[in-house]
Short mmCIF file of C-alpha atoms in Angstrom, two decimals:
data_model
loop_
_atom_site.label_atom_id
_atom_site.label_comp_id
_atom_site.label_asym_id
_atom_site.label_seq_id
_atom_site.Cartn_x
_atom_site.Cartn_y
_atom_site.Cartn_z
CA MET A 17 245.60 -23.15 298.10
CA GLU A 18 247.28 -20.06 296.77
CA THR A 19 247.18 -21.56 293.34
CA ILE A 20 243.39 -21.95 293.45
CA ILE A 21 242.89 -18.40 294.62
CA LEU A 22 245.08 -17.14 291.78
CA ALA A 23 243.07 -19.11 289.18
CA VAL A 24 239.81 -17.73 290.51
CA VAL A 25 241.11 -14.17 290.31
CA ILE A 26 242.27 -14.66 286.72
CA ALA A 27 238.88 -16.10 285.72
CA VAL A 28 237.06 -13.17 287.26
CA VAL A 29 239.26 -10.71 285.39
CA VAL A 30 238.74 -12.49 282.07
CA LEU A 31 234.94 -12.59 282.50
CA GLY A 32 234.88 -8.90 283.36
CA ALA A 33 236.80 -8.02 280.19
CA LEU A 34 234.49 -10.05 278.01
CA GLY A 35 231.39 -8.43 279.55
CA GLY A 36 232.74 -4.96 278.77
CA LEU A 37 233.31 -5.84 275.15
CA VAL A 38 229.71 -7.07 274.73
CA VAL A 39 228.24 -3.96 276.31
CA GLY A 40 230.42 -1.72 274.12
CA SER A 41 229.37 -3.40 270.91
CA ARG A 42 225.70 -3.01 271.82
CA ARG A 43 226.13 0.66 272.42
CA ARG A 44 227.78 1.20 269.05
CA LYS A 45 224.73 -0.19 267.00
CA PRO A 46 222.94 2.64 264.99
CA LEU A 47 219.57 3.74 266.16
CA PRO A 48 216.54 3.23 263.83
CA PRO A 49 215.55 6.31 261.70
CA PRO A 50 212.83 8.50 263.13
CA PRO A 51 209.32 8.13 261.64
CA PRO A 52 208.54 10.51 258.75
CA SER A 53 206.69 13.64 259.62
CA PRO A 54 203.05 13.80 258.43
CA PRO A 55 202.59 15.69 255.08
CA ASP A 56 201.06 19.08 255.05
CA ILE A 57 197.46 18.76 253.85
CA THR A 58 196.06 21.77 252.10
CA ALA A 59 192.40 22.26 252.67
CA PRO A 60 190.34 22.38 249.45
CA PRO A 61 189.00 25.72 248.46
CA ALA A 62 185.67 26.53 249.89
CA GLU A 63 182.75 26.05 247.54
CA PRO A 64 181.10 29.26 246.38
CA HIS A 65 178.00 30.12 248.26
CA VAL A 66 174.76 31.18 246.68
CA GLY A 67 171.66 32.96 247.87
CA GLU A 68 171.83 34.48 251.33
CA GLU A 69 175.19 32.79 252.07
CA ALA A 70 176.85 34.41 249.06
CA GLU A 71 179.75 36.69 249.84
CA THR A 72 179.90 40.25 248.66
CA PRO A 73 182.14 40.36 245.58
CA ARG A 74 185.36 42.24 246.03
CA GLU A 75 186.01 45.20 243.85
CA GLU A 76 189.03 44.76 241.59
CA PRO A 77 190.57 47.28 239.26
CA ARG A 78 189.51 46.76 235.67
CA ARG A 79 190.78 48.10 232.36
CA THR A 80 189.00 48.76 229.13
CA ILE A 81 190.17 47.23 225.89
CA GLU A 82 191.70 50.56 224.85
CA GLU A 83 193.94 50.55 227.97
CA VAL A 84 195.34 47.11 227.33
CA ASP A 85 198.74 47.24 225.66
CA LEU A 86 199.07 44.81 222.78
CA PRO A 87 202.48 43.43 221.84
CA ASP A 88 204.12 45.23 218.94
CA GLY A 89 204.48 43.42 215.60
CA ALA A 90 201.97 40.70 216.37
CA PRO A 91 201.27 38.78 213.14
CA PRO A 92 197.69 39.13 211.90
CA VAL A 93 195.47 36.15 212.28
CA ALA A 94 194.81 34.56 208.87
CA VAL A 95 191.20 33.57 208.30
CA GLU A 96 190.91 30.74 205.80
CA GLU A 97 188.06 31.04 203.36
CA PRO A 98 186.03 27.90 202.75
CA PRO A 99 186.96 26.12 199.54
CA VAL A 100 184.77 26.89 196.58
CA VAL A 101 182.80 23.80 195.58
CA GLU A 102 182.22 23.68 191.87
CA GLU A 103 178.74 22.55 190.96
CA LEU A 104 178.66 19.67 188.53
CA PRO A 105 176.90 20.52 185.31
CA ALA A 106 173.48 18.98 184.90
CA PRO A 107 173.47 16.00 182.54
CA GLU A 108 172.68 16.97 179.00
CA ILE A 109 169.18 15.95 178.00
CA GLU A 110 169.19 13.88 174.84
CA VAL A 111 166.55 14.10 172.15
CA PRO A 112 165.56 10.52 171.28
CA GLU A 113 164.89 9.48 167.71
CA PRO A 114 161.19 9.25 166.83
CA ALA A 115 159.86 5.71 166.98
CA ALA A 116 158.67 5.76 163.38
CA GLY A 117 162.20 6.08 162.01
CA ARG A 118 163.47 3.05 163.87
CA LEU A 119 161.57 0.54 161.73
CA VAL A 120 163.77 1.42 158.77
CA ARG A 121 166.58 -0.55 160.42
CA LEU A 122 164.48 -3.69 160.90
CA ARG A 123 165.38 -5.26 157.56
CA ALA A 124 169.13 -4.96 158.10
CA ARG A 125 168.92 -6.14 161.72
CA LEU A 126 167.16 -9.36 160.68
CA SER A 127 169.56 -10.26 157.91
CA ARG A 128 170.66 -13.48 159.59
CA SER A 129 167.07 -14.52 160.28
CA GLN A 130 166.37 -13.81 156.62
CA ASN A 131 169.10 -16.23 155.59
CA ALA A 132 167.96 -18.95 157.99
CA LEU A 133 164.21 -18.77 157.62
CA GLY A 134 162.99 -16.72 154.68
CA LYS A 135 165.62 -17.62 152.11
CA GLY A 136 165.66 -21.22 153.31
CA LEU A 137 161.94 -21.59 152.72
CA LEU A 138 162.08 -19.89 149.33
CA THR A 139 164.92 -22.16 148.24
CA LEU A 140 163.02 -25.29 149.22
CA LEU A 141 159.77 -24.14 147.61
CA SER A 142 161.61 -23.35 144.35
CA ARG A 143 162.63 -26.96 143.77
CA GLU A 144 161.28 -28.58 140.63
CA HIS A 145 159.76 -31.51 142.50
CA LEU A 146 158.25 -30.98 145.94
CA ASP A 147 158.26 -34.52 147.32
CA GLU A 148 157.74 -35.65 150.90
CA ASP A 149 161.41 -35.22 151.74
CA THR A 150 161.24 -31.57 150.64
CA TRP A 151 158.18 -30.89 152.78
CA GLU A 152 159.93 -32.48 155.74
CA GLU A 153 162.86 -30.14 155.19
CA ILE A 154 160.45 -27.20 155.15
CA GLU A 155 159.02 -28.38 158.46
CA ASP A 156 162.52 -28.72 159.93
CA THR A 157 163.37 -25.18 158.82
CA LEU A 158 160.30 -23.77 160.54
CA LEU A 159 160.90 -25.76 163.72
CA THR A 160 164.53 -24.65 163.84
CA ALA A 161 163.33 -21.05 163.72
CA ASP A 162 161.16 -21.72 166.81
CA VAL A 163 157.85 -21.31 165.00
CA GLY A 164 156.42 -24.13 167.08
CA VAL A 165 154.99 -27.55 166.22
CA GLN A 166 151.34 -26.64 165.78
CA PRO A 167 151.92 -23.43 163.77
CA THR A 168 154.44 -25.30 161.61
CA GLN A 169 152.00 -28.04 160.75
CA GLU A 170 149.32 -25.50 159.88
CA LEU A 171 151.68 -23.51 157.65
CA VAL A 172 152.96 -26.57 155.78
CA GLU A 173 149.43 -27.85 155.12
CA ARG A 174 148.33 -24.52 153.69
CA LEU A 175 151.47 -24.19 151.56
CA ARG A 176 151.07 -27.69 150.12
CA GLU A 177 147.47 -27.00 149.18
CA ARG A 178 148.16 -23.64 147.57
CA VAL A 179 151.25 -24.84 145.67
CA ARG A 180 149.23 -27.79 144.31
CA VAL A 181 146.43 -25.48 143.18
CA LEU A 182 148.73 -22.87 141.59
CA GLY A 183 150.65 -25.38 139.51
CA THR A 184 153.33 -22.95 138.34
CA ARG A 185 155.77 -21.52 140.88
CA THR A 186 157.70 -18.46 139.75
CA PRO A 187 159.94 -16.75 142.35
CA GLU A 188 157.55 -13.82 142.59
CA GLU A 189 154.56 -16.10 143.15
CA LEU A 190 156.38 -18.13 145.80
CA ARG A 191 157.50 -15.00 147.66
CA GLY A 192 153.97 -13.60 147.65
CA LEU A 193 152.54 -16.94 148.75
CA LEU A 194 155.00 -17.30 151.59
CA ARG A 195 154.45 -13.69 152.69
CA GLU A 196 150.68 -14.19 152.93
CA GLU A 197 151.01 -17.38 154.97
CA LEU A 198 153.59 -15.92 157.36
CA LEU A 199 151.44 -12.84 157.91
CA THR A 200 148.55 -15.13 158.76
CA LEU A 201 150.70 -16.87 161.35
CA VAL A 202 152.11 -13.66 162.85
CA GLY A 203 148.69 -12.03 162.93
CA THR A 204 147.76 -8.63 161.53
CA ASP A 205 144.56 -8.05 163.49
CA MET A 206 146.05 -7.93 167.03
CA ASP A 207 146.20 -4.67 168.97
CA ARG A 208 149.93 -3.94 169.39
CA VAL A 209 149.71 -0.44 170.87
CA VAL A 210 151.39 -0.07 174.27
CA LYS A 211 148.61 1.20 176.55
CA THR A 212 149.97 4.31 178.27
CA GLU A 213 146.85 6.48 178.24
CA PRO A 214 144.36 5.40 180.92
CA ALA A 215 140.66 6.01 180.33
CA THR A 216 140.13 7.84 183.63
CA SER A 217 143.10 9.88 184.86
CA LYS A 218 146.87 10.08 184.54
CA PRO A 219 149.33 8.51 184.79
CA GLY A 220 149.36 5.37 182.69
CA ILE A 221 151.05 2.57 184.63
CA VAL A 222 153.29 0.02 182.90
CA MET A 223 155.08 -2.81 184.73
CA VAL A 224 157.98 -4.67 183.12
CA VAL A 225 158.62 -8.28 184.21
CA GLY A 226 160.78 -11.21 183.14
CA VAL A 227 163.54 -13.61 184.16
CA ASN A 228 167.14 -12.70 184.89
CA GLY A 229 169.27 -11.55 181.98
CA THR A 230 166.53 -10.80 179.46
CA GLY A 231 167.22 -7.05 179.56
CA LYS A 232 164.29 -5.70 181.60
CA THR A 233 166.10 -2.63 182.97
CA THR A 234 167.55 -1.74 179.58
CA THR A 235 164.16 -2.26 177.95
CA THR A 236 162.52 -0.01 180.54
CA GLY A 237 165.05 2.73 179.83
CA LYS A 238 164.62 2.38 176.07
CA LEU A 239 160.84 2.45 176.42
CA ALA A 240 161.17 5.70 178.36
CA ARG A 241 163.07 7.12 175.39
CA VAL A 242 160.30 6.00 173.01
CA LEU A 243 157.66 7.73 175.15
CA VAL A 244 159.71 10.91 175.58
CA ALA A 245 160.27 11.02 171.82
CA ASP A 246 156.47 11.01 171.48
CA GLY A 247 156.19 14.00 173.83
CA ARG A 248 155.22 12.13 177.01
CA SER A 249 156.50 12.85 180.54
CA VAL A 250 157.79 9.75 182.35
CA VAL A 251 158.50 8.65 185.94
CA LEU A 252 160.66 5.54 186.40
CA GLY A 253 160.19 3.21 189.37
CA ALA A 254 163.38 1.27 190.24
CA ALA A 255 161.65 -1.69 191.93
CA ASP A 256 164.58 -4.00 191.14
CA THR A 257 166.12 -3.63 194.62
CA PHE A 258 168.03 -6.94 194.62
CA ARG A 259 170.42 -6.62 191.70
CA ALA A 260 173.45 -4.48 192.48
CA ALA A 261 173.41 -1.11 190.68
CA ALA A 262 170.07 -1.79 188.96
CA ALA A 263 168.63 1.45 190.33
CA ASP A 264 171.73 3.37 189.22
CA GLN A 265 171.42 1.92 185.74
CA LEU A 266 167.77 2.90 185.45
CA GLN A 267 168.42 6.37 186.85
CA THR A 268 171.13 6.91 184.23
CA TRP A 269 168.64 6.01 181.51
CA GLY A 270 166.17 8.48 182.99
CA GLU A 271 168.66 11.33 183.31
CA ARG A 272 169.51 11.08 179.62
CA VAL A 273 165.97 11.96 178.59
CA GLY A 274 164.84 13.99 181.62
CA ALA A 275 162.73 11.28 183.31
CA TYR A 276 162.49 11.30 187.12
CA THR A 277 163.51 8.09 188.92
CA VAL A 278 162.01 6.86 192.21
CA ARG A 279 164.29 4.43 194.03
CA GLY A 280 164.66 2.82 197.45
CA PRO A 281 167.42 1.24 199.54
CA GLU A 282 169.27 -1.74 198.11
CA GLY A 283 167.54 -4.91 199.24
CA GLY A 284 164.41 -2.99 200.21
CA ASP A 285 160.80 -3.86 199.57
CA PRO A 286 160.15 -3.64 195.80
CA ALA A 287 156.40 -3.24 196.32
CA SER A 288 157.04 -0.12 198.41
CA VAL A 289 159.19 1.42 195.65
CA ALA A 290 156.53 0.65 193.04
CA PHE A 291 153.84 2.21 195.25
CA ASP A 292 155.93 5.38 195.78
CA ALA A 293 156.63 5.64 192.05
CA VAL A 294 152.94 5.67 191.17
CA LYS A 295 152.24 8.13 193.99
CA GLU A 296 155.03 10.42 192.75
CA GLY A 297 153.77 10.16 189.19
CA LYS A 298 150.32 11.29 190.29
CA GLU A 299 151.66 14.22 192.29
CA MET A 300 153.88 15.37 189.42
CA GLY A 301 151.10 14.99 186.86
CA SER A 302 153.25 12.71 184.70
CA ASP A 303 151.84 10.92 181.68
CA VAL A 304 153.38 7.50 182.29
CA VAL A 305 154.96 5.54 185.17
CA LEU A 306 157.28 2.70 184.14
CA ILE A 307 158.04 0.15 186.88
CA ASP A 308 161.13 -2.03 186.48
CA THR A 309 160.88 -5.23 188.56
CA ALA A 310 163.60 -7.63 189.69
CA GLY A 311 164.49 -10.55 187.49
CA ARG A 312 163.32 -13.86 188.88
CA LEU A 313 163.34 -17.48 187.81
CA HIS A 314 159.93 -18.73 186.82
CA THR A 315 160.60 -21.89 188.86
CA LYS A 316 160.93 -20.01 192.18
CA THR A 317 157.46 -19.94 193.72
CA GLY A 318 158.34 -17.46 196.48
CA LEU A 319 159.74 -14.90 194.05
CA MET A 320 156.76 -15.24 191.75
CA ASP A 321 154.41 -14.68 194.70
CA GLU A 322 156.36 -11.52 195.51
CA LEU A 323 155.85 -10.31 191.95
CA GLY A 324 152.13 -10.78 192.41
CA LYS A 325 152.37 -8.68 195.59
CA VAL A 326 154.02 -5.83 193.66
CA LYS A 327 151.11 -5.88 191.20
CA ARG A 328 148.50 -5.85 193.97
CA VAL A 329 150.20 -2.98 195.82
CA VAL A 330 150.41 -0.86 192.66
CA GLU A 331 146.74 -1.46 191.93
CA LYS A 332 145.84 0.20 195.23
CA HIS A 333 146.53 3.47 193.38
CA ALA A 334 145.09 2.53 190.01
CA PRO A 335 144.78 -0.52 187.73
CA LEU A 336 147.79 -1.43 185.62
CA ASP A 337 147.45 -0.41 181.99
CA GLU A 338 150.19 -2.72 180.71
CA VAL A 339 152.21 -5.68 182.01
CA LEU A 340 155.02 -6.28 179.54
CA LEU A 341 156.92 -9.56 179.63
CA VAL A 342 160.49 -9.26 178.34
CA LEU A 343 161.70 -12.41 176.57
CA ASP A 344 165.08 -13.20 175.08
CA ALA A 345 164.41 -14.23 171.48
CA THR A 346 167.39 -16.60 171.54
CA THR A 347 165.97 -18.79 174.33
CA GLY A 348 163.50 -20.50 172.01
CA GLN A 349 161.04 -22.94 173.55
CA ASN A 350 162.39 -22.31 177.06
CA GLY A 351 161.08 -18.78 176.72
CA LEU A 352 157.59 -20.19 176.21
CA VAL A 353 157.76 -22.00 179.55
CA GLN A 354 158.81 -18.77 181.25
CA ALA A 355 156.02 -16.85 179.55
CA ARG A 356 153.38 -19.34 180.65
CA VAL A 357 154.31 -19.06 184.36
CA PHE A 358 154.54 -15.26 184.34
CA ALA A 359 151.18 -14.99 182.58
CA GLU A 360 149.54 -16.99 185.37
CA VAL A 361 150.90 -14.65 188.08
CA VAL A 362 150.55 -11.13 186.67
CA ASP A 363 148.23 -11.30 183.65
CA ILE A 364 150.61 -10.45 180.80
CA THR A 365 149.17 -7.98 178.28
CA GLY A 366 152.10 -7.69 175.85
CA ILE A 367 155.46 -9.20 174.88
CA VAL A 368 158.81 -7.47 174.34
CA LEU A 369 161.25 -9.59 172.35
CA THR A 370 164.87 -8.60 172.90
CA LYS A 371 167.97 -9.72 171.00
CA LEU A 372 165.87 -10.31 167.88
CA ASP A 373 168.61 -8.84 165.70
CA GLY A 374 170.96 -11.32 164.09
CA THR A 375 169.15 -14.42 165.36
CA ALA A 376 167.69 -17.35 163.49
CA LYS A 377 164.89 -17.58 166.06
CA GLY A 378 162.50 -15.15 164.42
CA GLY A 379 159.72 -17.73 164.60
CA ILE A 380 159.48 -17.19 168.37
CA VAL A 381 157.14 -14.30 167.53
CA VAL A 382 154.58 -16.78 166.23
CA ALA A 383 155.09 -19.31 169.02
CA VAL A 384 154.83 -16.93 171.97
CA GLN A 385 151.71 -15.24 170.61
CA ARG A 386 150.07 -18.62 170.04
CA GLU A 387 151.08 -19.77 173.55
CA LEU A 388 149.86 -16.74 175.50
CA GLY A 389 147.21 -15.28 173.24
CA VAL A 390 148.80 -11.81 173.68
CA PRO A 391 150.61 -9.80 171.01
CA VAL A 392 154.27 -8.97 170.60
CA LYS A 393 154.26 -5.19 171.01
CA LEU A 394 157.95 -4.22 171.03
CA VAL A 395 161.13 -5.71 169.61
CA GLY A 396 164.75 -5.06 170.52
CA LEU A 397 166.78 -4.60 167.36
CA GLY A 398 170.24 -4.05 168.83
CA GLU A 399 172.35 -2.61 171.63
CA GLY A 400 171.83 1.07 170.78
CA ALA A 401 169.81 3.42 172.96
CA ASP A 402 167.14 3.83 170.25
CA ASP A 403 167.05 0.21 169.12
CA LEU A 404 163.65 -0.56 170.62
CA ALA A 405 160.83 -0.32 168.12
CA PRO A 406 157.11 -1.06 167.95
CA PHE A 407 156.44 -4.42 166.31
CA GLU A 408 154.81 -4.31 162.89
CA PRO A 409 153.96 -7.68 161.30
CA GLU A 410 154.33 -6.48 157.70
CA ALA A 411 157.81 -5.03 158.27
CA PHE A 412 158.84 -8.14 160.19
CA VAL A 413 157.74 -10.59 157.51
CA ASP A 414 159.25 -8.48 154.72
CA ALA A 415 162.55 -8.52 156.60
CA LEU A 416 162.38 -12.31 156.93
CA ILE A 417 161.76 -13.17 153.27
CA GLY A 418 163.78 -10.33 151.76
CA ASP A 419 163.16 -8.55 148.48
#
């Protein structure tokens, strides 16, 4: 019994000790931190009042500029002067060579044609016996020079008849005979004057057309030089808006001789540029307006229709005095196909043959005139600025057959 009482007492003591330890540990746990104090919020400044609610302004002491002390030794403020822009000198105006003096160079420029056509014919005609083989060679020589089939047959028939009648054939007689027959083919009775003087009022309007690469822009610039050399004032219309730098090229040609150039944005409407050029030419009182058109293939119907539109738009101002077709003399019979299509669209009134120097294709003059029924009016004799000359049949034939 005593033992049980003692065990109960010991258990009570042990439980009491353990309970004190638990309570002590709970008391020693740190308390959570106090919540942060709310921040001080500064009220925004009151908005200024206007009208009747406006406050009376407070008087504050003010100082004049003389009473303000400036710091000693302050560096002066440097004012930079704007840079001086040097004006570029105006391009020097060139004095073109008169057109009459350019024909002197025709004989030398056609030296290769002379060897191929003129001298070849004279050599064949000088043979002792002119049999059928010789006449066939004469025909081949003419065809090679792009005279054309029909003109060649006509020329050979007339030569055979006249040689048979003459009997004797000295070199002088043969040269004179050949000269007469070639002049008949080339034609001496055609009007080859470039029409730049309208019957009613100024300016004369000339449009230059052709396929790509024939030299239209260069020809237009050279023609401007020919007209300026004759004392005419010229306005250039850069209606070739599709070829890169075509307008720049034409403007450079104009600046050299003092001609004004009307141009539009690249890729713009060429008819609009042509219209503005004629309008500007009228306002300036110029003698001639030259319109350079974009090169186009004769097989592209859409482009050819656009060329017809340019012509119609220009004619709202005044009728065209000249439509010049620029042909490359080296293209031969292909040039005749081009000429035929262009003539149907814009009514060609004259031909400009470029690259006629140093080519054996001098007969293209005969062929293109026979094909279109319009005269060759200008010929390109070289790459120089003054190498465009009026076409003269006598000088051309004399250059072909030589002295």
